[in-house]
JSON list of C-alpha atoms in Angstrom, two decimals:
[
{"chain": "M", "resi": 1, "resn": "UNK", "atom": "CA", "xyz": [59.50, -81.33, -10.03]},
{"chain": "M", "resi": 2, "resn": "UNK", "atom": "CA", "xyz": [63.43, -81.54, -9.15]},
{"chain": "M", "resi": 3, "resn": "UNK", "atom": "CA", "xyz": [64.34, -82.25, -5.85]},
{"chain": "M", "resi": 4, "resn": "UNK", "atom": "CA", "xyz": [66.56, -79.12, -5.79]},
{"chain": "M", "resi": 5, "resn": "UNK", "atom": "CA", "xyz": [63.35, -77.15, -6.58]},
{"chain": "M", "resi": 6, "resn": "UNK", "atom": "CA", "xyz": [61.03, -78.75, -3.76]},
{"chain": "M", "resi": 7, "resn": "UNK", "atom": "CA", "xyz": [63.75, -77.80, -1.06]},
{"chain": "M", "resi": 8, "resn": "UNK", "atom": "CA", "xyz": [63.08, -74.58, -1.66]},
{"chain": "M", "resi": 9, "resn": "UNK", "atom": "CA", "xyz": [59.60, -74.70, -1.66]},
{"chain": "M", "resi": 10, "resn": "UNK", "atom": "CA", "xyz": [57.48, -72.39, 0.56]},
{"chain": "M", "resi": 11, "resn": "UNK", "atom": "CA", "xyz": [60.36, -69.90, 0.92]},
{"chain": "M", "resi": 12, "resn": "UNK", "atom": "CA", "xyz": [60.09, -66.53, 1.79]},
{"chain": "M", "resi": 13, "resn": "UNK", "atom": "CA", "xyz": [61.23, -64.16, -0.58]},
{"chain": "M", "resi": 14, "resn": "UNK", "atom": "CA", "xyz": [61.85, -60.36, -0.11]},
{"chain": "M", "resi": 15, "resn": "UNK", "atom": "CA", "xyz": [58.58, -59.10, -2.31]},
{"chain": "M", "resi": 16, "resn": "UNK", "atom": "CA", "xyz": [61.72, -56.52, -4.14]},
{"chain": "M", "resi": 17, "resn": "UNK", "atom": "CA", "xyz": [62.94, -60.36, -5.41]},
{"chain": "M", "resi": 18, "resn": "UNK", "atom": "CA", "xyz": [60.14, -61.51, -6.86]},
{"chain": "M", "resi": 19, "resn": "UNK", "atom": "CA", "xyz": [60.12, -59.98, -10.89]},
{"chain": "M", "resi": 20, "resn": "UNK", "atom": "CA", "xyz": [63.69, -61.05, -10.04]},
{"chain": "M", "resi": 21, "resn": "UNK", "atom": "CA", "xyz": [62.73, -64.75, -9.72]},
{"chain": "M", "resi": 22, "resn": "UNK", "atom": "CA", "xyz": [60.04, -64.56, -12.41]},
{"chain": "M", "resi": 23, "resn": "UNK", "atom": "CA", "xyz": [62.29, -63.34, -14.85]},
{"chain": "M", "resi": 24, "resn": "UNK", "atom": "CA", "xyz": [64.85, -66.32, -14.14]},
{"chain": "M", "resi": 25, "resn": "UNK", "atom": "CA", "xyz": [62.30, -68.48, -14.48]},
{"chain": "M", "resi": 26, "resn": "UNK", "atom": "CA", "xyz": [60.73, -67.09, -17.59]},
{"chain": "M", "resi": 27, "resn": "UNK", "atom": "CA", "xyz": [59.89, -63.37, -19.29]},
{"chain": "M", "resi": 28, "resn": "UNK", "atom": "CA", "xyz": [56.27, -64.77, -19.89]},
{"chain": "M", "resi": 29, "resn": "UNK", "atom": "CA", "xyz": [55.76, -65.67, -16.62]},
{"chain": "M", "resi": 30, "resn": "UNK", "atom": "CA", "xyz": [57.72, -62.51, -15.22]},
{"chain": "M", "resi": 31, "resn": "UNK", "atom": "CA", "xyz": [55.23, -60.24, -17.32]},
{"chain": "M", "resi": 32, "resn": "UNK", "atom": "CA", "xyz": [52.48, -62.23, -16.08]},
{"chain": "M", "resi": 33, "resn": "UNK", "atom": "CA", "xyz": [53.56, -61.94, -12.33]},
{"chain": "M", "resi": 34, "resn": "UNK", "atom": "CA", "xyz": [54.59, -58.40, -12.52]},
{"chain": "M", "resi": 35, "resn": "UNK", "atom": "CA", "xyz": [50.93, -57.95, -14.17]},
{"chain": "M", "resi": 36, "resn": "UNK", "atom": "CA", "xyz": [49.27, -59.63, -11.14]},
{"chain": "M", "resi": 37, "resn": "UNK", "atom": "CA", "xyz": [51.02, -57.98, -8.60]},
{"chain": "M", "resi": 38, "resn": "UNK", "atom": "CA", "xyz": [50.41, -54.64, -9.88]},
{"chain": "M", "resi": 39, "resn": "UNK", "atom": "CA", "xyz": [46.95, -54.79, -10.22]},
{"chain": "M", "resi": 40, "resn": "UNK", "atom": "CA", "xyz": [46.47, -56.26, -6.80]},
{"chain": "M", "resi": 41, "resn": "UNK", "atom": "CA", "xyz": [48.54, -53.66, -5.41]},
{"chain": "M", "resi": 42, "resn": "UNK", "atom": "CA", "xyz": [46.38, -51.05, -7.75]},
{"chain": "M", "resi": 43, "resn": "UNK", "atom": "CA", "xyz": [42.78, -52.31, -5.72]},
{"chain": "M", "resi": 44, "resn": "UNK", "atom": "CA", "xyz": [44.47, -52.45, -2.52]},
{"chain": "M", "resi": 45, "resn": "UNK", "atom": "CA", "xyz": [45.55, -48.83, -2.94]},
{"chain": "M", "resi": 46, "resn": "UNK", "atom": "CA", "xyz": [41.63, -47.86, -4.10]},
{"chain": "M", "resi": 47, "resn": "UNK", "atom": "CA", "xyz": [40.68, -49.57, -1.18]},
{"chain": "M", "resi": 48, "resn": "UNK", "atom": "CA", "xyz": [42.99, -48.05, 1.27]},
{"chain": "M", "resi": 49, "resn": "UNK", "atom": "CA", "xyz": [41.99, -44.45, -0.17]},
{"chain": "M", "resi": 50, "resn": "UNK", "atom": "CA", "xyz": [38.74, -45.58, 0.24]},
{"chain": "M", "resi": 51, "resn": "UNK", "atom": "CA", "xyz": [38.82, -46.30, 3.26]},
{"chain": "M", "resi": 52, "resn": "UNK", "atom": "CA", "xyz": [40.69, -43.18, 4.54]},
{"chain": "M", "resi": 53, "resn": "UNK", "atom": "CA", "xyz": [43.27, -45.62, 5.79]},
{"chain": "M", "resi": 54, "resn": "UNK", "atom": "CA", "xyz": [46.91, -44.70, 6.48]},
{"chain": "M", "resi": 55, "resn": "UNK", "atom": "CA", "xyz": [49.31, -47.05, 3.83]},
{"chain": "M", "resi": 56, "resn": "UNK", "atom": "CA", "xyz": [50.57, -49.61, 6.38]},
{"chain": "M", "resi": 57, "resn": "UNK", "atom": "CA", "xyz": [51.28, -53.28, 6.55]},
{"chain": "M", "resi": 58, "resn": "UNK", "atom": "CA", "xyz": [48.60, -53.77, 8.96]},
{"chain": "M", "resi": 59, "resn": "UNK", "atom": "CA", "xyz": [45.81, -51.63, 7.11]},
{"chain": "M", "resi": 60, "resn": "UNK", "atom": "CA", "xyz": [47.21, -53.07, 3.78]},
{"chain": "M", "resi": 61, "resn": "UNK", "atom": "CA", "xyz": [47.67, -57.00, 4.53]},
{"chain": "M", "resi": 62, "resn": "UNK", "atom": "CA", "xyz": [43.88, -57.85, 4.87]},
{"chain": "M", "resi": 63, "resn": "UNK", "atom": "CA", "xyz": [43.16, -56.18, 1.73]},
{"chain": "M", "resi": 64, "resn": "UNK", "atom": "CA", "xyz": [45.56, -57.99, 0.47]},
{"chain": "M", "resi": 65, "resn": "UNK", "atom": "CA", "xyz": [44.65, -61.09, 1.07]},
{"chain": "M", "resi": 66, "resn": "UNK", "atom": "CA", "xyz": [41.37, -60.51, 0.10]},
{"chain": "M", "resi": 67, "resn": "UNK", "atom": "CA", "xyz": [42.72, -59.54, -2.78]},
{"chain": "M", "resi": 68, "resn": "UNK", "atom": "CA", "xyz": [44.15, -62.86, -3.47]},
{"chain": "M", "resi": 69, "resn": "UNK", "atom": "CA", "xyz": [41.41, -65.01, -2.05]},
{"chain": "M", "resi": 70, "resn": "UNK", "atom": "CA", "xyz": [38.93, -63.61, -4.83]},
{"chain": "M", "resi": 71, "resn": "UNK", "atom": "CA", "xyz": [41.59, -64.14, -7.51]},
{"chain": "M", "resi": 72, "resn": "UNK", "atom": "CA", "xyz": [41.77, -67.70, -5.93]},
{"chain": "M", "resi": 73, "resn": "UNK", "atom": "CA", "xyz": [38.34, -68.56, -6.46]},
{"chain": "M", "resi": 74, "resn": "UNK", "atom": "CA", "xyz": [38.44, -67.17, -9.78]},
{"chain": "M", "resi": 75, "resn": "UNK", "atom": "CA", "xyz": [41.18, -68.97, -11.10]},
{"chain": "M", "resi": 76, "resn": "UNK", "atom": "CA", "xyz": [39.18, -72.11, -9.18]},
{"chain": "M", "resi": 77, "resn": "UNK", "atom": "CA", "xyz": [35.86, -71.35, -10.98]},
{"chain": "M", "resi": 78, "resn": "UNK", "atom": "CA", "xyz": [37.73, -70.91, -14.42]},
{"chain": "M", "resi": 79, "resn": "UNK", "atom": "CA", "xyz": [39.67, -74.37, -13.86]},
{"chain": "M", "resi": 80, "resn": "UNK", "atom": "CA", "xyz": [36.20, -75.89, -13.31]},
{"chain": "M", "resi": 81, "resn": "UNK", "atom": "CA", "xyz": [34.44, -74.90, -16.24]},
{"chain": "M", "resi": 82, "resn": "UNK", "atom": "CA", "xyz": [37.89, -75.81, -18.65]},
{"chain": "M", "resi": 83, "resn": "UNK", "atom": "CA", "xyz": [37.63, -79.14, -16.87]},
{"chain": "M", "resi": 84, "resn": "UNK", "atom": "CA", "xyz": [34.30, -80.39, -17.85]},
{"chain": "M", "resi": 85, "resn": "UNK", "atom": "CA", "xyz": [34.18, -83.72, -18.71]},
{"chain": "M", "resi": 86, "resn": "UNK", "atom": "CA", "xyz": [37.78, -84.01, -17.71]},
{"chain": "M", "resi": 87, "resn": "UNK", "atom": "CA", "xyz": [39.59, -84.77, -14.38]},
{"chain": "M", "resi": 88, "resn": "UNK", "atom": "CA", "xyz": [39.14, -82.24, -11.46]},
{"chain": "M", "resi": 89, "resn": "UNK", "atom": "CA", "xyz": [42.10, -80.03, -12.54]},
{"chain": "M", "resi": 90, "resn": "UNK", "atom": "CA", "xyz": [43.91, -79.54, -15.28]},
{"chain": "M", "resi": 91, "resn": "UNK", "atom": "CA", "xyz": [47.62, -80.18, -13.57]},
{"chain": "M", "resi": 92, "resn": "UNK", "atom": "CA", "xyz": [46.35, -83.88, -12.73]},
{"chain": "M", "resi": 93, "resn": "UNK", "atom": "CA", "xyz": [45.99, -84.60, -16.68]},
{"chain": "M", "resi": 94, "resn": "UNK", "atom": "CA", "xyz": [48.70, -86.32, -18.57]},
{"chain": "M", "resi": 95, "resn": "UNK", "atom": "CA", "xyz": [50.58, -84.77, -21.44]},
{"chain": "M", "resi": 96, "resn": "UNK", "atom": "CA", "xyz": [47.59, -86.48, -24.02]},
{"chain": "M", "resi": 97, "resn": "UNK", "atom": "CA", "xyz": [44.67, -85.20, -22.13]},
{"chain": "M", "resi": 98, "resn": "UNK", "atom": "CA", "xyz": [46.38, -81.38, -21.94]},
{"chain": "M", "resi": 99, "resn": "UNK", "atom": "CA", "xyz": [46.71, -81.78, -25.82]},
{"chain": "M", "resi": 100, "resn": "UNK", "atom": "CA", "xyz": [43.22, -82.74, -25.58]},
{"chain": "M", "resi": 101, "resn": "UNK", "atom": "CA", "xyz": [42.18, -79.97, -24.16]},
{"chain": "M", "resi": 102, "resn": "UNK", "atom": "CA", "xyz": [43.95, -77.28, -25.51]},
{"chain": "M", "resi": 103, "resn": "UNK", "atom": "CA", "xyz": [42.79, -78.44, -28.72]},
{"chain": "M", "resi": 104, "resn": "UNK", "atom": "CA", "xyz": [38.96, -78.09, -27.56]},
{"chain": "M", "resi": 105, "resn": "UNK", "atom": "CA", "xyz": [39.53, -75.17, -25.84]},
{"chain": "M", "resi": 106, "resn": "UNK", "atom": "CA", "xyz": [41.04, -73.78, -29.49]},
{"chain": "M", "resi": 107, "resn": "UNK", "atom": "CA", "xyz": [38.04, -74.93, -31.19]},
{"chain": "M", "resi": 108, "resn": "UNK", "atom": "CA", "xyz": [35.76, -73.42, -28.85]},
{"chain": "M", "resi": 109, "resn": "UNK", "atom": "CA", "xyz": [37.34, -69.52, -28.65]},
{"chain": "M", "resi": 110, "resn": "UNK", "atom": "CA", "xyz": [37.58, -69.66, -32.69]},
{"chain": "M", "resi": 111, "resn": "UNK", "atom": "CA", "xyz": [33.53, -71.05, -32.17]},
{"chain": "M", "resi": 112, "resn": "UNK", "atom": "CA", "xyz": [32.97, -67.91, -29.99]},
{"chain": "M", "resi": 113, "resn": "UNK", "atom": "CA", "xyz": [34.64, -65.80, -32.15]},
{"chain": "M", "resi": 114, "resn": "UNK", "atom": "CA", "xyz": [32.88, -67.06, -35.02]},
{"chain": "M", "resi": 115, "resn": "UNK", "atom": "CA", "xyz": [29.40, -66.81, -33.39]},
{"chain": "M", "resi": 116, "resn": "UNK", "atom": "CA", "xyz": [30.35, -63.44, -32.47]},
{"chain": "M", "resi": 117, "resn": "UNK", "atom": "CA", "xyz": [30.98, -62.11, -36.01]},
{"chain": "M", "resi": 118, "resn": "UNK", "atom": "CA", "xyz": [27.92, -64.23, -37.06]},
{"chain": "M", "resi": 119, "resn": "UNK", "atom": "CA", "xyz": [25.58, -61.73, -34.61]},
{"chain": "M", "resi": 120, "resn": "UNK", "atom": "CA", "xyz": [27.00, -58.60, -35.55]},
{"chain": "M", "resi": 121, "resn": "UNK", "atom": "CA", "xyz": [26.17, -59.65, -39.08]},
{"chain": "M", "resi": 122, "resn": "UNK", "atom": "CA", "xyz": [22.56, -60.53, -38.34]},
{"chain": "M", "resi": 123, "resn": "UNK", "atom": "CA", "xyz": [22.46, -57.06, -36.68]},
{"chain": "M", "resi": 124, "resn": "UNK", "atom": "CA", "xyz": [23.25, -54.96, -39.66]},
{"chain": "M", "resi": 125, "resn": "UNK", "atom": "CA", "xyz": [21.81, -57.27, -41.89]},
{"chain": "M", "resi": 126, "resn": "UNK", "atom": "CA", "xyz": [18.70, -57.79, -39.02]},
{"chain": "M", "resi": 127, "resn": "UNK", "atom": "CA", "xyz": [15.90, -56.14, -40.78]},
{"chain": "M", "resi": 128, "resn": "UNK", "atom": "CA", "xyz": [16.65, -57.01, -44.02]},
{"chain": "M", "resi": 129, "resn": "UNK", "atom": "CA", "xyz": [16.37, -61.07, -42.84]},
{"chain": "M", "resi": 130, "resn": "UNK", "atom": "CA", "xyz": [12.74, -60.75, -41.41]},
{"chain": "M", "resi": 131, "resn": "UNK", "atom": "CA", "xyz": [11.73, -59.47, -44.71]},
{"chain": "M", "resi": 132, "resn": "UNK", "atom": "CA", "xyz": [12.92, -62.30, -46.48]},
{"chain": "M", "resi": 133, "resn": "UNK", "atom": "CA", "xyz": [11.92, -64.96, -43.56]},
{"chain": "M", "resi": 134, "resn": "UNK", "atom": "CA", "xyz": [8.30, -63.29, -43.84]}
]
């Protein structure tokens, strides 16, 4: 990471900023923060009608960061079981062993996918396979 970058790490940034920032540092990644937010903002809303609470910082900042902590240990869980048989996380591997796993992790959704198609195949064609197996 540039040094220019890690000075300004940690800084608070007006929440109106933020698709701002995302957008200078990418569309992608401004689509997927905007994406985030919103649907963080979306459950903390559900909860707050839920709830019969009035739409205030102090009502809305706990759900909030419940809100994040869950997404937290999601994105946690999900690093774990792409990491298998690799290091701990995926931002410690070197530019080989991301390859590496992208690659696998290819191989294994087109896998799924096939498997997937293979099982709605066997359910149409189901019946018709115990016949023959019998």
């Amino acid at each position: 990471i540039p040094d220019e970058i890690k000075q300004v790490r940690g800084t608070y940034v007006d929440p109106r900023l933020v698709n701002y920032i995302a957008m200078w540092a990418s569309p992608k990644y401004c689509i997927a923060v905007g994406k985030i937010l919103d649907s963080i903002d979306k459950k903390v809303h559900e909860k707050l009608d839920e709830e019969e609470l009035e739409d205030t910082v102090e009502n809305a900042k706990p759900l909030f960061e419940e809100e994040v902590r869950k997404m937290h240990e999601k994105q946690i869980e999900h690093e774990r079981e792409i990491c298998s048989g690799y290091r701990d996380s995926p931002y410690e591997l070197d530019q080989w062993e991301q390859e590496d796993l992208k690659r696998e992790f290819r191989e294994y959704e087109l896998a799924k996918i096939a498997f997937e198609a293979a099982e709605k195949k066997l359910k149409v064609w189901g019946r018709f396979v115990k016949k023959y197996c019998e």
